[in-house]
Tab-separated table of C-alpha atoms in Angstrom:
chain	number	residue	atom	x	y	z
D	216	MET	CA	23.028	-7.119	12.141
D	217	LYS	CA	22.493	-3.344	12.138
D	218	ARG	CA	25.336	-2.928	9.656
D	219	CYS	CA	23.666	-5.415	7.300
D	220	ILE	CA	20.353	-3.549	7.495
D	221	ILE	CA	22.066	-0.212	6.820
D	222	TYR	CA	23.960	-1.763	3.898
D	223	PHE	CA	20.791	-2.999	2.217
D	224	LEU	CA	19.013	0.313	2.840
D	225	PHE	CA	21.831	2.111	1.038
D	226	LEU	CA	21.684	-0.544	-1.690
D	227	GLY	CA	18.006	0.192	-2.270
D	228	ILE	CA	18.614	3.946	-2.334
D	229	SER	CA	21.480	3.463	-4.789
D	230	VAL	CA	19.298	1.415	-7.138
D	231	VAL	CA	16.596	4.110	-7.126
D	232	THR	CA	19.231	6.804	-7.744
D	233	LEU	CA	20.664	4.803	-10.655
D	234	TYR	CA	17.292	4.526	-12.306
D	235	ALA	CA	16.657	8.214	-11.736
D	236	GLN	CA	19.942	9.086	-13.472
D	237	GLU	CA	19.189	6.796	-16.406
D	238	ASN	CA	15.775	8.440	-16.807
D	239	LYS	CA	16.735	12.035	-16.043
D	240	ALA	CA	15.566	13.136	-19.470
D	241	SER	CA	12.051	12.044	-18.530
D	242	LYS	CA	9.747	14.436	-16.699
D	243	GLN	CA	8.144	11.641	-14.724
D	244	ILE	CA	9.213	11.596	-11.070
D	245	GLY	CA	7.626	8.227	-10.385
D	246	LYS	CA	4.488	6.773	-8.854
D	247	PHE	CA	3.721	7.214	-5.163
D	248	GLY	CA	0.917	5.380	-3.442
D	249	VAL	CA	-0.533	3.495	-0.497
D	250	SER	CA	-1.736	-0.070	-0.133
D	251	PHE	CA	-3.457	-2.402	2.318
D	252	SER	CA	-2.902	-6.164	2.583
D	253	SER	CA	-4.969	-8.915	4.176
D	254	PHE	CA	-7.279	-11.775	3.074
D	255	GLY	CA	-4.695	-14.510	3.556
D	256	GLY	CA	-2.813	-16.468	6.165
D	257	ASP	CA	0.529	-17.159	7.832
D	258	ASP	CA	2.608	-20.231	8.515
D	259	PHE	CA	5.840	-20.781	10.448
D	260	PHE	CA	8.240	-23.450	9.272
D	261	PRO	CA	11.877	-24.537	9.741
D	262	PHE	CA	14.063	-25.858	6.942
D	263	ALA	CA	15.079	-28.779	9.144
D	264	SER	CA	12.673	-31.264	10.713
D	265	VAL	CA	11.959	-30.641	14.411
D	266	ASP	CA	10.738	-33.426	16.707
D	267	GLY	CA	8.150	-32.248	19.213
D	268	GLY	CA	7.979	-28.709	17.874
D	269	ALA	CA	4.963	-26.506	18.543
D	270	SER	CA	2.451	-25.687	15.801
D	271	TYR	CA	1.447	-22.151	14.834
D	272	ASN	CA	-2.139	-21.481	13.770
D	273	SER	CA	-2.740	-18.230	11.929
D	274	GLN	CA	-5.630	-16.064	13.151
D	275	ASN	CA	-5.353	-12.967	10.988
D	276	TYR	CA	-2.946	-10.365	9.737
D	277	TYR	CA	-2.947	-6.947	8.092
D	278	ALA	CA	-0.382	-4.636	6.524
D	279	PHE	CA	-0.203	-0.985	5.504
D	280	ALA	CA	2.407	0.292	3.046
D	281	LEU	CA	3.756	3.370	1.332
D	282	ASN	CA	4.750	2.465	-2.227
D	283	TYR	CA	7.046	3.979	-4.840
D	284	LEU	CA	7.408	2.802	-8.441
D	285	ARG	CA	9.848	4.009	-11.088
D	286	ASP	CA	9.933	3.080	-14.771
D	287	ILE	CA	12.960	1.096	-15.921
D	288	ASN	CA	11.646	0.817	-19.472
D	289	GLN	CA	8.256	0.468	-21.157
D	290	ARG	CA	7.600	-2.933	-19.566
D	291	LEU	CA	9.614	-2.963	-16.325
D	292	GLU	CA	9.154	-0.958	-13.122
D	293	PHE	CA	11.255	-0.906	-9.972
D	294	GLU	CA	9.168	-0.919	-6.774
D	295	THR	CA	10.156	-0.124	-3.223
D	296	GLY	CA	8.537	1.461	-0.175
D	297	LEU	CA	7.921	0.865	3.492
D	298	GLU	CA	5.422	-1.615	4.950
D	299	TYR	CA	4.224	-2.350	8.476
D	300	SER	CA	2.486	-5.661	9.146
D	301	LYS	CA	0.877	-7.270	12.201
D	302	HIS	CA	0.477	-11.054	12.376
D	303	LYS	CA	-1.670	-12.778	15.014
D	304	PHE	CA	-1.561	-16.508	15.688
D	305	ILE	CA	-2.070	-19.221	18.312
D	306	ILE	CA	0.822	-21.408	19.484
D	307	GLU	CA	-0.202	-25.026	20.121
D	308	PRO	CA	2.418	-26.860	22.274
D	309	SER	CA	3.295	-30.418	21.339
D	310	ILE	CA	2.838	-31.478	25.003
D	311	PRO	CA	-0.900	-32.113	25.618
D	312	ASP	CA	-0.908	-30.776	29.189
D	313	LEU	CA	0.274	-27.317	28.153
D	314	GLU	CA	-2.268	-24.687	27.142
D	315	SER	CA	-2.269	-22.930	23.811
D	316	LYS	CA	-1.124	-19.322	23.749
D	317	LYS	CA	-2.084	-16.287	21.689
D	318	SER	CA	0.817	-14.322	20.258
D	319	SER	CA	1.630	-11.766	17.580
D	320	LEU	CA	4.456	-10.526	15.400
D	321	SER	CA	5.137	-7.014	14.080
D	322	LEU	CA	7.338	-6.450	11.048
D	323	ILE	CA	8.632	-3.569	8.996
D	324	ASN	CA	9.832	-4.553	5.556
D	325	ILE	CA	11.372	-2.716	2.632
D	326	PRO	CA	10.714	-4.336	-0.761
D	327	LEU	CA	13.302	-4.194	-3.541
D	328	THR	CA	11.243	-5.709	-6.333
D	329	VAL	CA	10.631	-5.527	-10.064
D	330	ARG	CA	7.211	-5.373	-11.698
D	331	VAL	CA	6.888	-6.809	-15.231
D	332	ASN	CA	3.847	-5.469	-17.085
D	333	PHE	CA	2.025	-7.580	-19.663
D	334	TRP	CA	-0.508	-6.107	-22.059
D	335	LYS	CA	-2.323	-3.232	-20.359
D	336	TYR	CA	-3.825	-4.619	-17.175
D	337	VAL	CA	-1.665	-7.549	-15.955
D	338	PHE	CA	1.685	-7.716	-14.165
D	339	VAL	CA	3.912	-10.107	-12.238
D	340	ASN	CA	6.277	-8.934	-9.505
D	341	GLY	CA	8.991	-10.333	-7.327
D	342	GLY	CA	12.218	-9.604	-5.535
D	343	ILE	CA	13.900	-9.163	-2.169
D	344	LEU	CA	12.452	-8.054	1.180
D	345	VAL	CA	14.539	-6.396	3.866
D	346	ASP	CA	12.747	-7.536	7.052
D	347	ILE	CA	13.025	-5.787	10.412
D	348	ASP	CA	11.284	-7.472	13.355
D	349	VAL	CA	9.934	-4.791	15.723
D	350	THR	CA	8.025	-7.139	18.057
D	351	LYS	CA	8.596	-6.150	21.687
D	352	ASP	CA	8.202	-9.586	23.293
D	353	SER	CA	8.251	-12.325	20.692
D	354	ASP	CA	7.210	-15.935	21.320
D	355	VAL	CA	8.695	-17.055	17.988
D	356	ASP	CA	12.044	-16.650	16.273
D	357	ARG	CA	12.752	-13.078	15.248
D	358	GLN	CA	12.257	-12.422	11.541
D	359	THR	CA	14.959	-9.795	10.939
D	360	GLY	CA	16.786	-10.713	7.743
D	361	LEU	CA	16.303	-10.964	3.992
D	362	GLY	CA	13.180	-12.480	2.496
D	363	VAL	CA	11.613	-12.924	-0.931
D	364	MET	CA	8.229	-12.236	-2.471
D	365	MET	CA	6.448	-13.069	-5.717
D	366	GLY	CA	3.028	-12.237	-7.013
D	367	VAL	CA	0.713	-11.581	-9.913
D	368	GLY	CA	-1.747	-8.730	-10.213
D	369	GLY	CA	-4.037	-6.531	-12.187
D	370	LYS	CA	-4.058	-2.755	-12.579
D	371	TYR	CA	-6.093	-0.016	-14.186
D	372	ASP	CA	-4.407	3.242	-15.208
D	373	LEU	CA	-6.399	6.443	-15.585
D	374	SER	CA	-5.378	9.288	-17.891
D	375	SER	CA	-5.095	11.570	-14.849
D	376	GLY	CA	-2.075	9.587	-13.595
D	377	LEU	CA	-4.087	7.715	-10.955
D	378	SER	CA	-3.800	3.926	-10.939
D	379	VAL	CA	-5.477	1.212	-8.864
D	380	PHE	CA	-4.128	-2.331	-8.464
D	381	VAL	CA	-4.824	-5.689	-6.826
D	382	ASN	CA	-1.862	-7.988	-6.163
D	383	PRO	CA	-2.133	-11.541	-4.728
D	384	TYR	CA	1.293	-12.538	-3.424
D	385	PHE	CA	3.383	-14.982	-1.427
D	386	LYS	CA	6.238	-13.958	0.887
D	387	ILE	CA	8.881	-15.812	2.867
D	388	HIS	CA	10.359	-13.636	5.598
D	389	SER	CA	13.860	-14.040	7.035
D	390	LEU	CA	14.890	-16.531	4.373
D	391	LEU	CA	18.408	-15.336	5.141
D	392	SER	CA	18.199	-14.667	8.870
D	393	PHE	CA	20.367	-12.154	10.727
D	394	GLU	CA	19.727	-14.099	13.937
D	395	MET	CA	21.918	-16.916	15.246
D	396	GLU	CA	19.457	-19.730	16.018
D	397	SER	CA	20.574	-23.193	14.884
D	398	ILE	CA	16.955	-24.015	13.947
D	399	HIS	CA	15.105	-20.964	12.710
D	400	TYR	CA	11.340	-20.784	12.132
D	401	ARG	CA	10.524	-18.555	9.164
D	402	LEU	CA	7.255	-16.775	8.485
D	403	GLY	CA	5.506	-17.619	5.231
D	404	ASN	CA	2.705	-15.261	4.307
D	405	ALA	CA	0.129	-15.339	1.499
D	406	GLY	CA	-2.325	-12.524	0.956
D	407	ILE	CA	-3.868	-9.954	-1.348
D	408	ARG	CA	-2.615	-6.378	-1.610
D	409	ALA	CA	-4.851	-3.598	-2.903
D	410	GLY	CA	-3.676	-0.058	-3.477
D	411	VAL	CA	-3.667	3.161	-5.393
D	412	THR	CA	-0.781	5.133	-6.908
D	413	TYR	CA	-0.408	8.495	-8.593
D	414	ALA	CA	2.188	9.319	-11.269
D	415	PHE	CA	3.757	12.705	-10.492
D	416	GLY	CA	5.260	14.638	-13.380
D	417	LYS	CA	3.153	12.733	-15.887
């Protein structure tokens, strides 16, 4: 599992390096920024039907991220970074006599995504997530693996190089799990990300 994570980290670094080499004539270093995510919900689901499985009711979640964007061409941007998210939920057992239980999940994920810009203020984005489950004592299946995300958003670029954006999205974590469970519950997450970036070397 650790080897797979290291492999995909190096893959992400290699992609960024490739784009940097292709754009070495440009003075722009890239866009660095921060973002906050919330205003959505979570759901856990298996790909196979489970008789008598517990239900998971989302309470709330939040995420903080460091973001980096690099131009591929005039319309496309490569985006990566580092995000920490906390997900809180209530587990409802299928057996009536058992009490419900509060639980939480902590994730670190590294996005390897592409942003496609339309007109001046609109974009769509999507790609791969490298998920690392850092929960100490988890009551659900661990989410370490590869996930996917897709979204649509709006942005406003200032002449100073500062840019603000809002990005509603949907994510599926651990779509390709590095764990060995025969029936694996995956975390689906919908939310809204808001952030600010600054273009260095503009």
